[in-house]
Amino acid sequence: MTLKLGRHAFPDDATLMMAIVNRTPDSFYDKGATWVEEKAFERVARVVEQGAEIVDIGGIKAAPGVEISVAEEIERVGSFVGRVRSDFPGVVISVDTWRAEVARAVCAEGADLINDAWGGADPELVHAAAEAGAAIVCTHTGGAQVRTRPHRREYDDVMVAAIADTTAYAERALAAGVARDSIVIDPAHDFGKNTFQSLETTRRLEEMVATGWPVLVSLSNKDFVGEALDRPVGDRLVGTLAATAVSALKGARIYRVHEVVETRQVVDMVNTIAGRRLPARAIRGLA
Amino acid sequence: MKVVLLPPVPALLPEYASLADPVASLRTAIIEAVSDLRVTEIWASDGLARRVGAWAAKYGAQSGPDAILLLANGSARRSEKAPGHLDDRAQACDAAVERDLRAGDADALAATDQSLATDLLADLTQLQRLAGMGRAAEADLRYAADPYGVQYWVAILDW
């Protein structure tokens, strides 16, 4: 399915890099490295140059922590979105938020995509996206409360649950008026899931791809990678790329990442092996 | 009669396409050479060369002067990075063929040393079919290069 993300459209064989840009002082991976606006802006410039098609700007870290008001979240991301919009018109701007009020504010500044990591916790969010003509990411959290860690959560079948919840969310977005080609689903590794559940989600990702909705995966440096390999944050790139390769083989379309260049190479290599992408330039044995 | 000489380079085939064409200028030269000719025959030394000939023939015209496609290339041992590594005899052998192509000297081309050609990984067997045709009235060497250590020519000989 052709993918329309706000002002931008992509053919159905395109894979997309969504680069994480934190406007937070406390995110797990970068620990506030782009909290200062200029640093965040430099990060945008860098990932755009590296070829990221999407930047995902977030004002609140996912893990539990100090509560951030709607006003504070808008303060962190609103005008920043406007600045990115005007300086980088070619990049898709995604905002990582679960709040409809924030979505409305950032769409007014030029956001193309609302990345709701919290599974539709705010029922108004789909309407905010629809009104703005924005795209939306529908994630699975197993009903987890916003900004909580999983605790002894089990599923009869985690992939069946992820598909049921994300496709129901997608249908809800569609009913609210979001365009069919502007809806993406995401199994949301680590969200409402222990490591075994995230690994199973990776192993069975093709079932989610088979729904026909474009699938986004957010694997980058997450705990399921760290726990699988016993590696701390900062030492999870190899594991992340292995999970990325599996996801690419199974047909994921969008990759939410810290490392754009490495992920792009892995996704391109896997899709070339899979016969979905031509080699860049092949002459060996063919001259 | 016209004979279009072109190299049987597999990278020209759609099944070996890349995002960036490694033989773009060769491809252009071949397409331009055949574009107003009607291909009646393909002379090729093996099945792969014949496939390249069939690919090129698709760019020919429905009508126009008849032309034979003759698939041939010079040495694949022209440099250390070449498929067959470096053979010091490659340059001289290719230069001789190229001189005869420019002159349109069919009999000289047909008399090319096939044993040496085999040593040099050159595909020149089909040149033998030009024996007895004398000198072409026109000889137009459109392309001559060895981008990957293999000597390619695109030429039109006209009697």
Tab-separated table of N, CA, C and O in Angstrom, chain B residues 3-60:
chain	number	residue	atom	x	y	z
B	3	VAL	N	26.493	-4.980	-40.314
B	3	VAL	CA	26.801	-5.814	-39.146
B	3	VAL	C	27.072	-4.868	-37.974
B	3	VAL	O	27.894	-3.952	-38.086
B	4	VAL	N	26.330	-5.093	-36.881
B	4	VAL	CA	26.580	-4.309	-35.666
B	4	VAL	C	27.340	-5.200	-34.699
B	4	VAL	O	26.836	-6.256	-34.294
B	5	LEU	N	28.537	-4.785	-34.364
B	5	LEU	CA	29.324	-5.544	-33.397
B	5	LEU	C	29.100	-4.947	-32.011
B	5	LEU	O	29.181	-3.725	-31.829
B	6	LEU	N	28.751	-5.806	-31.055
B	6	LEU	CA	28.535	-5.337	-29.682
B	6	LEU	C	28.992	-6.423	-28.715
B	6	LEU	O	29.023	-7.596	-29.083
B	7	PRO	N	29.350	-6.044	-27.483
B	7	PRO	CA	29.894	-7.048	-26.550
B	7	PRO	C	28.773	-7.758	-25.773
B	7	PRO	O	27.795	-7.124	-25.383
B	8	PRO	N	28.930	-9.039	-25.545
B	8	PRO	CA	27.921	-9.797	-24.784
B	8	PRO	C	28.098	-9.618	-23.276
B	8	PRO	O	28.510	-10.539	-22.578
B	9	VAL	N	27.767	-8.449	-22.800
B	9	VAL	CA	27.989	-8.113	-21.388
B	9	VAL	C	26.725	-8.440	-20.584
B	9	VAL	O	25.689	-7.820	-20.791
B	10	PRO	N	26.781	-9.411	-19.685
B	10	PRO	CA	25.566	-9.802	-18.952
B	10	PRO	C	24.930	-8.659	-18.157
B	10	PRO	O	23.713	-8.643	-17.976
B	11	ALA	N	25.763	-7.706	-17.710
B	11	ALA	CA	25.215	-6.595	-16.915
B	11	ALA	C	24.201	-5.772	-17.711
B	11	ALA	O	23.452	-4.979	-17.128
B	12	LEU	N	24.142	-5.965	-19.023
B	12	LEU	CA	23.136	-5.259	-19.826
B	12	LEU	C	21.741	-5.848	-19.645
B	12	LEU	O	20.746	-5.191	-19.938
B	13	LEU	N	21.679	-7.100	-19.190
B	13	LEU	CA	20.388	-7.802	-19.150
B	13	LEU	C	19.525	-7.335	-17.983
B	13	LEU	O	20.039	-7.044	-16.901
B	14	PRO	N	18.221	-7.275	-18.201
B	14	PRO	CA	17.331	-6.806	-17.132
B	14	PRO	C	17.411	-7.664	-15.864
B	14	PRO	O	17.244	-7.157	-14.755
B	15	GLU	N	17.696	-8.961	-16.021
B	15	GLU	CA	17.763	-9.819	-14.826
B	15	GLU	C	18.995	-9.504	-13.974
B	15	GLU	O	19.096	-9.972	-12.842
B	16	TYR	N	19.920	-8.726	-14.507
B	16	TYR	CA	21.088	-8.317	-13.740
B	16	TYR	C	21.103	-6.806	-13.507
B	16	TYR	O	22.162	-6.203	-13.347
B	17	ALA	N	19.939	-6.193	-13.477
B	17	ALA	CA	19.861	-4.733	-13.295
B	17	ALA	C	20.258	-4.337	-11.882
B	17	ALA	O	20.003	-5.061	-10.921
B	18	SER	N	20.880	-3.177	-11.768
B	18	SER	CA	21.213	-2.560	-10.484
B	18	SER	C	20.465	-1.247	-10.365
B	18	SER	O	19.878	-0.766	-11.334
B	19	LEU	N	20.512	-0.667	-9.175
B	19	LEU	CA	19.922	0.665	-8.999
B	19	LEU	C	20.671	1.683	-9.852
B	19	LEU	O	20.075	2.546	-10.478
B	20	ALA	N	22.009	1.590	-9.850
B	20	ALA	CA	22.832	2.456	-10.716
B	20	ALA	C	23.445	1.570	-11.792
B	20	ALA	O	24.084	0.565	-11.488
B	21	ASP	N	23.249	1.916	-13.040
B	21	ASP	CA	23.699	1.087	-14.161
B	21	ASP	C	25.219	1.127	-14.275
B	21	ASP	O	25.793	2.187	-14.531
B	22	PRO	N	25.913	-0.011	-14.099
B	22	PRO	CA	27.378	0.010	-14.193
B	22	PRO	C	27.878	0.119	-15.631
B	22	PRO	O	29.059	0.344	-15.848
B	23	VAL	N	27.002	-0.073	-16.597
B	23	VAL	CA	27.416	-0.010	-18.013
B	23	VAL	C	26.515	0.959	-18.785
B	23	VAL	O	26.088	0.694	-19.910
B	24	ALA	N	26.240	2.100	-18.171
B	24	ALA	CA	25.276	3.045	-18.748
B	24	ALA	C	25.716	3.553	-20.120
B	24	ALA	O	24.916	3.605	-21.064
B	25	SER	N	26.986	3.912	-20.264
B	25	SER	CA	27.400	4.499	-21.545
B	25	SER	C	27.443	3.437	-22.640
B	25	SER	O	27.092	3.707	-23.797
B	26	LEU	N	27.829	2.221	-22.289
B	26	LEU	CA	27.806	1.122	-23.257
B	26	LEU	C	26.364	0.851	-23.703
B	26	LEU	O	26.083	0.692	-24.894
B	27	ARG	N	25.468	0.810	-22.731
B	27	ARG	CA	24.055	0.560	-23.026
B	27	ARG	C	23.517	1.614	-24.015
B	27	ARG	O	22.857	1.272	-25.007
B	28	THR	N	23.843	2.856	-23.738
B	28	THR	CA	23.376	3.942	-24.612
B	28	THR	C	23.927	3.765	-26.024
B	28	THR	O	23.204	3.923	-27.017
B	29	ALA	N	25.211	3.435	-26.103
B	29	ALA	CA	25.846	3.276	-27.422
B	29	ALA	C	25.185	2.151	-28.218
B	29	ALA	O	24.959	2.274	-29.433
B	30	ILE	N	24.868	1.052	-27.544
B	30	ILE	CA	24.240	-0.085	-28.242
B	30	ILE	C	22.837	0.297	-28.725
B	30	ILE	O	22.464	0.048	-29.883
B	31	ILE	N	22.077	0.907	-27.836
B	31	ILE	CA	20.697	1.256	-28.190
B	31	ILE	C	20.678	2.232	-29.368
B	31	ILE	O	19.895	2.085	-30.311
B	32	GLU	N	21.604	3.183	-29.329
B	32	GLU	CA	21.666	4.146	-30.443
B	32	GLU	C	22.086	3.461	-31.745
B	32	GLU	O	21.593	3.785	-32.821
B	33	ALA	N	22.977	2.488	-31.629
B	33	ALA	CA	23.494	1.824	-32.835
B	33	ALA	C	22.412	1.005	-33.541
B	33	ALA	O	22.392	0.933	-34.772
B	34	VAL	N	21.544	0.380	-32.779
B	34	VAL	CA	20.553	-0.523	-33.397
B	34	VAL	C	19.215	0.155	-33.672
B	34	VAL	O	18.352	-0.421	-34.326
B	35	SER	N	19.045	1.378	-33.164
B	35	SER	CA	17.698	1.956	-33.092
B	35	SER	C	17.012	2.132	-34.451
B	35	SER	O	15.806	2.064	-34.539
B	36	ASP	N	17.776	2.331	-35.534
B	36	ASP	CA	17.091	2.487	-36.821
B	36	ASP	C	17.406	1.337	-37.786
B	36	ASP	O	17.312	1.477	-38.998
B	37	LEU	N	17.770	0.194	-37.203
B	37	LEU	CA	18.069	-0.993	-38.013
B	37	LEU	C	17.087	-2.117	-37.692
B	37	LEU	O	16.584	-2.205	-36.573
B	38	ARG	N	16.848	-2.965	-38.682
B	38	ARG	CA	15.989	-4.130	-38.453
B	38	ARG	C	16.892	-5.350	-38.264
B	38	ARG	O	17.622	-5.735	-39.200
B	39	VAL	N	16.861	-5.915	-37.084
B	39	VAL	CA	17.769	-7.029	-36.771
B	39	VAL	C	17.215	-8.310	-37.380
B	39	VAL	O	16.087	-8.713	-37.095
B	40	THR	N	18.016	-8.935	-38.237
B	40	THR	CA	17.557	-10.164	-38.899
B	40	THR	C	18.245	-11.407	-38.353
B	40	THR	O	17.716	-12.503	-38.461
B	41	GLU	N	19.424	-11.230	-37.795
B	41	GLU	CA	20.163	-12.394	-37.296
B	41	GLU	C	20.987	-11.988	-36.087
B	41	GLU	O	21.381	-10.814	-35.967
B	42	ILE	N	21.244	-12.975	-35.233
B	42	ILE	CA	22.147	-12.752	-34.102
B	42	ILE	C	23.246	-13.797	-34.185
B	42	ILE	O	22.963	-14.995	-34.203
B	43	TRP	N	24.471	-13.324	-34.266
B	43	TRP	CA	25.634	-14.234	-34.280
B	43	TRP	C	26.250	-14.196	-32.884
B	43	TRP	O	26.775	-13.164	-32.454
B	44	ALA	N	26.179	-15.315	-32.199
B	44	ALA	CA	26.672	-15.355	-30.819
B	44	ALA	C	27.387	-16.671	-30.574
B	44	ALA	O	27.031	-17.692	-31.164
B	45	SER	N	28.357	-16.633	-29.672
B	45	SER	CA	29.169	-17.831	-29.451
B	45	SER	C	28.567	-18.755	-28.395
B	45	SER	O	28.962	-19.907	-28.295
B	46	ASP	N	27.635	-18.254	-27.588
B	46	ASP	CA	26.994	-19.129	-26.604
B	46	ASP	C	25.628	-18.546	-26.227
B	46	ASP	O	25.222	-17.490	-26.722
B	47	GLY	N	24.955	-19.267	-25.351
B	47	GLY	CA	23.589	-18.878	-24.986
B	47	GLY	C	23.512	-17.538	-24.283
B	47	GLY	O	22.584	-16.748	-24.521
B	48	LEU	N	24.483	-17.257	-23.434
B	48	LEU	CA	24.462	-15.980	-22.712
B	48	LEU	C	24.654	-14.818	-23.685
B	48	LEU	O	23.938	-13.803	-23.621
B	49	ALA	N	25.595	-14.991	-24.619
B	49	ALA	CA	25.812	-13.939	-25.621
B	49	ALA	C	24.560	-13.766	-26.485
B	49	ALA	O	24.184	-12.640	-26.837
B	50	ARG	N	23.898	-14.878	-26.771
B	50	ARG	CA	22.672	-14.791	-27.569
B	50	ARG	C	21.584	-14.010	-26.822
B	50	ARG	O	20.831	-13.244	-27.423
B	51	ARG	N	21.511	-14.224	-25.507
B	51	ARG	CA	20.521	-13.465	-24.713
B	51	ARG	C	20.800	-11.965	-24.781
B	51	ARG	O	19.884	-11.158	-24.859
B	52	VAL	N	22.093	-11.616	-24.730
B	52	VAL	CA	22.425	-10.184	-24.828
B	52	VAL	C	22.036	-9.666	-26.219
B	52	VAL	O	21.492	-8.563	-26.357
B	53	GLY	N	22.272	-10.496	-27.240
B	53	GLY	CA	21.877	-10.099	-28.596
B	53	GLY	C	20.371	-9.905	-28.699
B	53	GLY	O	19.891	-8.928	-29.297
B	54	ALA	N	19.622	-10.821	-28.075
B	54	ALA	CA	18.147	-10.713	-28.112
B	54	ALA	C	17.687	-9.466	-27.373
B	54	ALA	O	16.731	-8.792	-27.784
B	55	TRP	N	18.374	-9.153	-26.290
B	55	TRP	CA	18.050	-7.918	-25.558
B	55	TRP	C	18.265	-6.699	-26.465
B	55	TRP	O	17.397	-5.831	-26.578
B	56	ALA	N	19.427	-6.668	-27.138
B	56	ALA	CA	19.734	-5.517	-28.004
B	56	ALA	C	18.758	-5.433	-29.173
B	56	ALA	O	18.337	-4.336	-29.576
B	57	ALA	N	18.362	-6.605	-29.693
B	57	ALA	CA	17.469	-6.625	-30.862
B	57	ALA	C	16.129	-5.955	-30.560
B	57	ALA	O	15.492	-5.401	-31.456
B	58	LYS	N	15.725	-5.984	-29.290
B	58	LYS	CA	14.447	-5.354	-28.920
B	58	LYS	C	14.459	-3.852	-29.173
B	58	LYS	O	13.402	-3.240	-29.280
B	59	TYR	N	15.647	-3.283	-29.226
B	59	TYR	CA	15.742	-1.841	-29.470
B	59	TYR	C	15.832	-1.525	-30.965
B	59	TYR	O	15.915	-0.358	-31.353
B	60	GLY	N	15.837	-2.566	-31.786
B	60	GLY	CA	15.880	-2.350	-33.228
B	60	GLY	C	14.539	-1.841	-33.739
B	60	GLY	O	13.535	-1.839	-33.028
